[in-house]
XYZ file of C-alpha atoms in Angstrom:
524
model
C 0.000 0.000 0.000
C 1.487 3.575 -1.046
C 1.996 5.735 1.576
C -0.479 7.765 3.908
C 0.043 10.851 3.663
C -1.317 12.646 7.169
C -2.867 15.719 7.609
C -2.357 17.672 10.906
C -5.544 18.643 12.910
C -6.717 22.157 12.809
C -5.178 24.353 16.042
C -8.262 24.799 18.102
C -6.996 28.070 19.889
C -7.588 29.969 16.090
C -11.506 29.528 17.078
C -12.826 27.194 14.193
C -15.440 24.755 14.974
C -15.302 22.149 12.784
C -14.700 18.091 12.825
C -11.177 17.274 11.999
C -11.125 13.310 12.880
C -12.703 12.462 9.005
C -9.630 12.570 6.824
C -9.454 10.583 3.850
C -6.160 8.784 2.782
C -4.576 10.618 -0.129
C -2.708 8.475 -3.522
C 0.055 10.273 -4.281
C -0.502 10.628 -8.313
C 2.555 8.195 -9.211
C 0.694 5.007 -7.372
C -2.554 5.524 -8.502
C -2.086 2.098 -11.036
C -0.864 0.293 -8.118
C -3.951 1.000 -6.519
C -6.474 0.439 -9.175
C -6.855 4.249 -10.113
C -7.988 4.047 -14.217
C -7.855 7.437 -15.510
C -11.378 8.973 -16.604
C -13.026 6.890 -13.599
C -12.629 9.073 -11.100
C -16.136 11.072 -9.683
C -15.728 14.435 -6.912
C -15.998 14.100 -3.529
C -18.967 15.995 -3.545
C -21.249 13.939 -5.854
C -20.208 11.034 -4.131
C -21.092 12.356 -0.983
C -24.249 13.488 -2.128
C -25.406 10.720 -3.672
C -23.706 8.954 -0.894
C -22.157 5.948 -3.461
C -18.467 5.551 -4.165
C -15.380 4.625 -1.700
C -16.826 1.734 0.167
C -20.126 1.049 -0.881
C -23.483 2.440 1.215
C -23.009 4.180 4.238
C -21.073 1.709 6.344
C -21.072 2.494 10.253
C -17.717 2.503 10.820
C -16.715 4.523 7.906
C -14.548 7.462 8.418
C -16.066 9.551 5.611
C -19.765 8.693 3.637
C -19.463 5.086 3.256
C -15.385 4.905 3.327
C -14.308 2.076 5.176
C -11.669 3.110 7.805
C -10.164 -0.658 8.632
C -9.222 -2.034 4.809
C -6.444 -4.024 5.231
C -6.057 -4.697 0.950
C -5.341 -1.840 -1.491
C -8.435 -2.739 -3.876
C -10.635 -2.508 -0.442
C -8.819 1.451 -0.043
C -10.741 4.666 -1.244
C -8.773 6.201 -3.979
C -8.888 9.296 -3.649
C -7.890 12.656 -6.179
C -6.041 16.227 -4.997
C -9.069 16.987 -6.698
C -11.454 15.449 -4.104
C -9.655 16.943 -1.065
C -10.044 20.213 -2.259
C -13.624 19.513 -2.763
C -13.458 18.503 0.647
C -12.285 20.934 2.465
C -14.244 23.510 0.567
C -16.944 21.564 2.164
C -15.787 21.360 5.572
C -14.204 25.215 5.443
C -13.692 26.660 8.649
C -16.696 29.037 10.572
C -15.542 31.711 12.468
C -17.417 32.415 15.251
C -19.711 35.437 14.872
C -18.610 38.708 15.436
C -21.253 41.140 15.568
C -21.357 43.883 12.907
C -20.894 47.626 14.073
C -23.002 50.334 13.170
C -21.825 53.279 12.936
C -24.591 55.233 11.056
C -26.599 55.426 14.781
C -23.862 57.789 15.926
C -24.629 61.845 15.377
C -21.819 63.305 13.845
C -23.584 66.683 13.957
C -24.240 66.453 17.623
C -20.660 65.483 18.194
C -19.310 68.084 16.190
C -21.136 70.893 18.004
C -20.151 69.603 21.362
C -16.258 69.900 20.211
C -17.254 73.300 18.897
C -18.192 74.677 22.011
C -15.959 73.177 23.424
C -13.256 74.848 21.691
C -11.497 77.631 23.325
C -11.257 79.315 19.580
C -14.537 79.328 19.179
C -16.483 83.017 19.708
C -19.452 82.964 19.284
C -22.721 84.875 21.086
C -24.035 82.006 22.885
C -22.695 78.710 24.537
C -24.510 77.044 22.595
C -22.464 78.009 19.345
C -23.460 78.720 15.783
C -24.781 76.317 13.313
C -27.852 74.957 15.756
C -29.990 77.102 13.438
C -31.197 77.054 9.714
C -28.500 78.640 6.979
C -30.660 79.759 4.306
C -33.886 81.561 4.229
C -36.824 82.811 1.876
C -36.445 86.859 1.551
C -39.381 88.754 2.658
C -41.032 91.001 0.068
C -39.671 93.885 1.429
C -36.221 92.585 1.347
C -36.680 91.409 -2.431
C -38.137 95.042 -3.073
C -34.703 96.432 -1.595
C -32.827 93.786 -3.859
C -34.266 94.860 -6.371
C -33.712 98.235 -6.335
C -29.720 97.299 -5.682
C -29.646 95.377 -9.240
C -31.098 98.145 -10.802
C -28.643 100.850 -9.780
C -26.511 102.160 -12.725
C -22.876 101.802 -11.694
C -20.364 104.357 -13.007
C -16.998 102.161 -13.286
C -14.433 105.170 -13.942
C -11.403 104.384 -15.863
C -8.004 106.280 -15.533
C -6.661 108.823 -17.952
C -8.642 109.824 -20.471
C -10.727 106.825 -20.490
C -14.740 107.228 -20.331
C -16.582 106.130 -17.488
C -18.552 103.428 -18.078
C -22.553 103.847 -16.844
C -24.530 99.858 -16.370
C -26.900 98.898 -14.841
C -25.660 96.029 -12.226
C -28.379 93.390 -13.636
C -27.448 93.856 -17.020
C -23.622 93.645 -15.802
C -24.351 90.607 -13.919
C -26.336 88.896 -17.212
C -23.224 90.075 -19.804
C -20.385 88.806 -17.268
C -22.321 85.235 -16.940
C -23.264 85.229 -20.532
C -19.169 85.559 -21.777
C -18.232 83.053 -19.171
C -20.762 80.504 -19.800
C -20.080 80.907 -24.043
C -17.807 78.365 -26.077
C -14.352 79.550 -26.469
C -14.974 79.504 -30.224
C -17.363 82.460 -29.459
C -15.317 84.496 -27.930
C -16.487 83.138 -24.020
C -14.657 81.459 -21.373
C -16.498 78.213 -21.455
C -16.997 77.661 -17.772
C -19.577 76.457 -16.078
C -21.300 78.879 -14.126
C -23.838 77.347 -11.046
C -24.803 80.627 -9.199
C -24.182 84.145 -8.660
C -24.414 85.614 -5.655
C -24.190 89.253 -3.738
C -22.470 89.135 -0.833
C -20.540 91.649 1.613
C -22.294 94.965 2.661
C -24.532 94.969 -0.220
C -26.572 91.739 1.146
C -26.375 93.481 4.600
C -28.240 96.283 3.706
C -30.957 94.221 1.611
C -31.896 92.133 4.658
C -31.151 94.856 7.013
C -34.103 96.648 8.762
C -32.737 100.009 8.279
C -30.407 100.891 5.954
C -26.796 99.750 5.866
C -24.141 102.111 4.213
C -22.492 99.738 2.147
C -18.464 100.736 0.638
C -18.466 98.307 -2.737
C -20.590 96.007 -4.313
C -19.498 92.314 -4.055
C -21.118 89.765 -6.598
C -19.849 86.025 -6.615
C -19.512 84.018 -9.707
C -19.328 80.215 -8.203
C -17.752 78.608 -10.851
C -15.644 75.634 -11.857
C -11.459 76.648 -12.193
C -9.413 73.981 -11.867
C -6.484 74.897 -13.513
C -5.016 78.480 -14.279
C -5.851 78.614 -17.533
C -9.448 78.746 -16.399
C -9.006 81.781 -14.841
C -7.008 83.500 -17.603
C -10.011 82.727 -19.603
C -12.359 84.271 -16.787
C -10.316 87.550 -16.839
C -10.235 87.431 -20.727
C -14.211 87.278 -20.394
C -14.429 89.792 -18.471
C -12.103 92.510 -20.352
C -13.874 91.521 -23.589
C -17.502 92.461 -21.913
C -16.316 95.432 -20.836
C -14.676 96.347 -24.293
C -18.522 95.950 -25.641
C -19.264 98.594 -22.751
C -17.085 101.462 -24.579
C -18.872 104.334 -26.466
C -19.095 102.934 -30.287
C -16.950 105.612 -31.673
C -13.854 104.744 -29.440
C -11.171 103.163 -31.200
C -10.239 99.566 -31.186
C -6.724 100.012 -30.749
C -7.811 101.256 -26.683
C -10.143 98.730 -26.609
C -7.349 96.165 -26.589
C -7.426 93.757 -23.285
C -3.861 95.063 -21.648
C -5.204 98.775 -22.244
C -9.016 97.687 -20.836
C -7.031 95.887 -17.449
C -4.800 99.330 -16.780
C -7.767 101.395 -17.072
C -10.506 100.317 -15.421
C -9.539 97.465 -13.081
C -8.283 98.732 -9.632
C -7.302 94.975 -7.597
C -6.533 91.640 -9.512
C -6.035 88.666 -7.254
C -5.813 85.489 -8.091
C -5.590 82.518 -5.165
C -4.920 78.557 -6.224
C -3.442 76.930 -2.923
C -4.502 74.103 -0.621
C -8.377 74.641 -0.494
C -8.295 77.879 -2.037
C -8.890 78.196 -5.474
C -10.691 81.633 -6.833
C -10.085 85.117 -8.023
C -11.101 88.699 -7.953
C -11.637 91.491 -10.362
C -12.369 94.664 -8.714
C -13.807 97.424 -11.743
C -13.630 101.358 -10.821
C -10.632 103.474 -10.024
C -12.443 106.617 -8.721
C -11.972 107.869 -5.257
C -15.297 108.055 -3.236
C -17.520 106.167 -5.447
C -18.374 102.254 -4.897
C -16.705 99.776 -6.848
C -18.070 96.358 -8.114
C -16.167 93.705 -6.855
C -16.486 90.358 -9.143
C -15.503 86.868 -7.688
C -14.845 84.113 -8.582
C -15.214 80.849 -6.683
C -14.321 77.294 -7.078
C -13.238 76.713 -3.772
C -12.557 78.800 -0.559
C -12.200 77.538 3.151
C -13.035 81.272 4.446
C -15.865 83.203 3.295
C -16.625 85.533 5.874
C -15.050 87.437 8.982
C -18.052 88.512 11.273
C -21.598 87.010 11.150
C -22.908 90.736 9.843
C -20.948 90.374 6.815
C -21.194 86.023 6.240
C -24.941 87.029 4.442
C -24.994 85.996 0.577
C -28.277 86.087 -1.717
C -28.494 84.268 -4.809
C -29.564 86.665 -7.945
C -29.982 83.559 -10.302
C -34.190 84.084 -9.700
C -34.114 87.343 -9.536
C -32.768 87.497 -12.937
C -34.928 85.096 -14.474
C -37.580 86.751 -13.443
C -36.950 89.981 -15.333
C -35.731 87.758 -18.132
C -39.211 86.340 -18.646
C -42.113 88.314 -16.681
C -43.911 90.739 -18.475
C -45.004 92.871 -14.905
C -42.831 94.452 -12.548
C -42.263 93.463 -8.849
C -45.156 94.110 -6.587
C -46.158 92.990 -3.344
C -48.449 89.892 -4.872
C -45.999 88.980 -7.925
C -42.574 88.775 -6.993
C -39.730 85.757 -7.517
C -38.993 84.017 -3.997
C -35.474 84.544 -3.574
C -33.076 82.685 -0.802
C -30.590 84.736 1.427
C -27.776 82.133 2.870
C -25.760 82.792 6.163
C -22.150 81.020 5.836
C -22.033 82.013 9.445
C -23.766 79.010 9.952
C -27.285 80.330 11.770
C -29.246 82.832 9.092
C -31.439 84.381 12.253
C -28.999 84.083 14.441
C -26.386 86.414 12.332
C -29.911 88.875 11.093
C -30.488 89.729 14.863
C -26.250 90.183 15.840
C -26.817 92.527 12.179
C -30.062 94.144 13.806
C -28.328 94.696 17.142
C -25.117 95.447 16.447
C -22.729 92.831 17.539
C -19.689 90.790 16.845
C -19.606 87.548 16.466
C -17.726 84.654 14.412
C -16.262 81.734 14.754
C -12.731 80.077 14.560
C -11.408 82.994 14.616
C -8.041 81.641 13.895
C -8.999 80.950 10.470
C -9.343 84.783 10.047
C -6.894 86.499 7.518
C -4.713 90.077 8.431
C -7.960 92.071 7.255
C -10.396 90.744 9.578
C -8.301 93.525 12.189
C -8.833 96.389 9.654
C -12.758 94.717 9.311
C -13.091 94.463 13.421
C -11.779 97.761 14.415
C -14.451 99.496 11.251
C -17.212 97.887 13.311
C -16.072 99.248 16.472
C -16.067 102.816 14.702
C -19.572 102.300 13.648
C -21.018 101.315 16.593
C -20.881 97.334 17.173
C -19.881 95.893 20.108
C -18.702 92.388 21.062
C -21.510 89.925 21.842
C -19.324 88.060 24.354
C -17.048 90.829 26.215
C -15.390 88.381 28.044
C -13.837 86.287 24.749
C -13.056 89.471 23.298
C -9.568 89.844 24.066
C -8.424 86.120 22.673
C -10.033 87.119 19.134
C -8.085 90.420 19.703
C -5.081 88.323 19.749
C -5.892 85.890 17.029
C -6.677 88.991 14.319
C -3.553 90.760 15.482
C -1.352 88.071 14.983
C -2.903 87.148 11.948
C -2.339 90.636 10.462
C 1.361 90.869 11.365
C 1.976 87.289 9.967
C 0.314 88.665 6.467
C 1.763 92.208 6.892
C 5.151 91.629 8.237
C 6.966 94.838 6.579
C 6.267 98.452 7.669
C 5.893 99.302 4.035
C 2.805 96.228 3.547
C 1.419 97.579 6.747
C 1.435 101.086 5.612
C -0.234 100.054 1.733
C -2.430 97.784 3.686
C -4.279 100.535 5.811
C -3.848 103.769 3.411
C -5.951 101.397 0.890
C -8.350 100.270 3.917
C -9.046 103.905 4.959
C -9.801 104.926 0.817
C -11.258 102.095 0.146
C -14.238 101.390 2.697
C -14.799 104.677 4.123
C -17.016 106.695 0.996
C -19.049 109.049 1.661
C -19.065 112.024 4.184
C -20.548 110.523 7.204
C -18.032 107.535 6.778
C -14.927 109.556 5.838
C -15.993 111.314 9.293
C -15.334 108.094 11.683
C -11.590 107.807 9.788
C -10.061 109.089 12.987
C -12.011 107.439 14.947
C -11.047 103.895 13.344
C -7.408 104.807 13.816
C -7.776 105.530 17.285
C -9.623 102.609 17.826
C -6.807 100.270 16.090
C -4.320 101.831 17.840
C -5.621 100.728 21.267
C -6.135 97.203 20.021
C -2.623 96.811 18.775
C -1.316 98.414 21.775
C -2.974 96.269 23.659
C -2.999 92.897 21.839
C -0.240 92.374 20.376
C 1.849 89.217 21.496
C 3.623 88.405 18.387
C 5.969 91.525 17.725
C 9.550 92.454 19.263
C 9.596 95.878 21.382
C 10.622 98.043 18.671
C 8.438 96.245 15.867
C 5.470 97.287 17.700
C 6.574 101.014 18.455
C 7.067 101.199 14.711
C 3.317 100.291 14.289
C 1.899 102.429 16.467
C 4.021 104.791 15.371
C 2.439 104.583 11.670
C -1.082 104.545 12.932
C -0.551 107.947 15.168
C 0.700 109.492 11.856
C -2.604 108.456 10.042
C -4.825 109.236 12.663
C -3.229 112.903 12.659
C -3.137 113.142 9.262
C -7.004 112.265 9.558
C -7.836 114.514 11.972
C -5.717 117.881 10.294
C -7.322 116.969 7.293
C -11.006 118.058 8.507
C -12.194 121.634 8.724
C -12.802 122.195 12.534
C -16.409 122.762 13.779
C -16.728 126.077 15.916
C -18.847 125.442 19.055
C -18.626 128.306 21.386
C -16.279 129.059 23.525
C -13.836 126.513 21.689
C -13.425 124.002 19.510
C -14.149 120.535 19.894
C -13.087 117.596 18.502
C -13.810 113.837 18.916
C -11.142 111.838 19.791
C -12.390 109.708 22.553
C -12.340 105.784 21.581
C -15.274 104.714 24.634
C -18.717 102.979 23.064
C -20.634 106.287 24.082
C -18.969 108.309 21.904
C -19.082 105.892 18.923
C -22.832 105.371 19.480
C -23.331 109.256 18.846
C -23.488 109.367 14.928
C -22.448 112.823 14.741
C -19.484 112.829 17.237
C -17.001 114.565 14.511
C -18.729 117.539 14.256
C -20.368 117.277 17.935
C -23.277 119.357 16.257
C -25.608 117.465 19.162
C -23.504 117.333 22.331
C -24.065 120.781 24.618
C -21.216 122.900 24.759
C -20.884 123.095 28.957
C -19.842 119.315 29.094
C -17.042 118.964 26.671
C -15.025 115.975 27.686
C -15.813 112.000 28.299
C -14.855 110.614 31.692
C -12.736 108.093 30.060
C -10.468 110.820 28.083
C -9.162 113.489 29.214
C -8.873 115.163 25.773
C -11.042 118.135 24.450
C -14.100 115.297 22.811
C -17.809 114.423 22.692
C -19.106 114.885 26.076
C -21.762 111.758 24.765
């Protein structure tokens, strides 16, 4: 008899429950004649077994395995048996782990969990302990506040070119249409073929549409979200959007100053472009005048940070709005009107509509904040906001200041930075007024706040700001108020509430100084 090949039993400590005592003898293929083995006679394991015929005949009692006897003492009386039948075998006999039940991890609420870690975080600031985001982002505009958008879209913009270029007069909704129209046309048509999915206003434009009272408002920002993923996208975008203002010009300019490089130097003030880890947009900003608003155009793939403060995080999609005059024959009236949705990226659309309607500060992560949310923070102080949690106040101090410093390292950035701050977002006369009060205002924070700059870094900052805020302040025409003059310096939340504290046209002349400055000021 060839050789039995044995098979070692199954290690019981690897948890497999199965019989391991059945083994049939294996023929190595070389003495298969010896043992009666003709080729082409051979059936599987597994019909044998199921139609329980084969080895030994019918189900014998003391066979080892379906009818194979386990005491033949002659080679014919053997089982012969194949690789291929021990693999049918064991396929049979395969070992069962035990069970192991199955975890679910769709019962657990991530959004519940995430909010507890937010307000958790010391970074977060936001009004309540509770933290933003509990509440609903978007919202369906009121009539009132589709009447006042509305009226925004059909301002005529003037978007002044330098030199002896003309201004250029649109309306905003017909700027808005042209601008999406050249992006979303084939290149062969002269478009940037890219696909737009909404515009947007957003900044202090959307403030003062869902505002209850109205909300001076320095620029008008409009976002294009759009699909860039590579820079030639946006080369095309800014092609686009130099070729739709080139059909802007009078007709009897001249094509040669209609060209693309002479359209960019003329009537584009700020080009940015941003492709980095999460970031990927850019920004045309049209109008070079001094004093009037300028339209700020966007354009968004992606971008981790699109707010500062939850008064400015508003956005309102135009893409109804401008159906709507597209296709209706009627105007807008109090029973026909599109429904139009305002979103909050703060993360709570009420919640950020009441800090707007009461005047407060709020964000969150405030570490994610880039060097302008200072410039941004210190504006609101000017105009009369306060901080909706006093006592968090000085760690998002400390955050923005660092933040600014880390993006405005030089003396010369820092200088640019504010200079184009101060012209920029303070038009008009009753907001050129609160210039000096700004200054005053930064200068205490970054006195106060600053944690990141040497000795004689910081000296050389406040240094610049007390030269702008007394440029500021010799720069207005001083208001006679008998016996003396007065003039507003004082930086305290009374004075700041007082809307004409510059002049002090409604502050009584016997009381001329604050109790928290000792200066000749706004005895409000």
């Amino acid at each position: 008899m060839a050789d039995v090949l044995e098979i070692d039993p199954v290690d019981d400590d690897l948890g497999y429950d199965y019989e391991t005592t059945k083994i049939p003898d294996i023929i190595a293929p070389d003495e298969m004649i010896e043992s009666g083995y003709q080729e082409g006679s051979e059936q599987s394991y597994g019909d044998r077994r199921d139609s329980k015929e084969g080895f030994g005949g019918e189900g014998d009692s003391d066979s080892g395995v379906d009818g194979v006897s386990s005491g033949c003492s002659v080679a014919d009386d053997c089982p012969v048996v194949s690789i291929n039948d021990v693999v049918a075998y064991y396929d049979d006999i395969r070992p069962r782990r035990r069970h192991v039940p199955q975890l679910s991890f769709y019962n657990v609420d991530i959004e519940r969990l995430a909010m507890d870690a937010l307000v958790q975080s010391e970074s977060s600031y936001t009004s309540s302990e509770e933290g933003c985001g509990g509440g609903e982002r978007h919202a369906v505009l009121s009539y009132e506040q589709v009447r006042r958008l509305n009226d925004v879209m059909d301002e005529v913009v003037a978007i002044h070119g330098r030199g002896n270029f003309p201004t250029l007069h649109v309306r905003l909704r017909e700027l808005v249409a042209g601008v999406r129209a050249r992006l979303e046309a084939p290149q062969t048509a002269g478009g940037a073929g890219v696909n737009v999915r909404d515009v947007r206003l957003n900044g202090g434009a959307a403030s003062h549409v869902l505002a209850d009272r109205p909300q001076p408002y320095s620029d008008i920002d409009l976002i294009f979200t759009a699909e860039l993923p590579t820079a030639r996208h946006c080369d095309r975008v800014k092609a686009a959007v130099l070729g739709h203002l080139s059909t802007l010009m009078p007709p009897a300019t001249p094509r040669r100053r209609a060209s693309p490089a002479g359209l960019k130097e003329a009537y584009v003030s700020k080009m940015v472009r941003v492709n980095s880890d999460g970031d990927r947009w850019s920004l045309i900003s049209l109008g070079n005048s001094r004093g009037h608003k300028s339209v700020e155009l966007k354009f968004v793939d992606t971008m981790r940070r699109q707010f500062e403060f939850s008064v400015d995080s508003f956005q309102i999609a135009l893409d109804s709005l401008l159906a709507f005059h597209e296709c209706a024959q009627l105007p807008i009236g109090e029973n026909f009107y599109p429904t139009v949705v305002g979103e909050s990226v703060y993360g709570d659309f009420n919640e950020a509509l009441s800090h707007l309607a009461e005047k407060l500060i709020a964000t969150r992560q405030p570490e994610e904040i880039r060097g302008g949310g200072l410039l941004k923070y210190c504006a609101l102080l000017a105009k009369g906001y306060r901080p909706a949690r006093p006592d968090k106040i000085k760690t998002l101090e400390r955050y923005m200041c660092s933040r600014f410093f880390i993006d405005f390292p030089e003396l010369g950035q820092q200088r640019a930075k504010l200079e184009a701050y101060l012209r920029n977002h303070f038009v008009g006369r009753e907001e050129e007024a609160l210039k000096h009060r700004y200054l005053t205002l930064l200068h205490g924070v970054v006195r106060e706040s600053t944690v990141c700059l040497m000795g004689h870094e910081r000296r050389q900052t406040l240094a610049l700001i007390e030269a702008l805020a007394c440029r500021e302040l010799c720069a207005r025409a001083p208001v006679l108020l008998a016996p003396q003059y007065y003039v507003c310096v004082c930086a305290c939340a009374a004075c700041a509430q007082c809307a004409q504290c510059v002049a002090c046209a409604q502050c009584a002349p016997p009381a001329p100084y604050c109790d928290c400055c000792h200066a000749a000021s706004c005895p409000a």
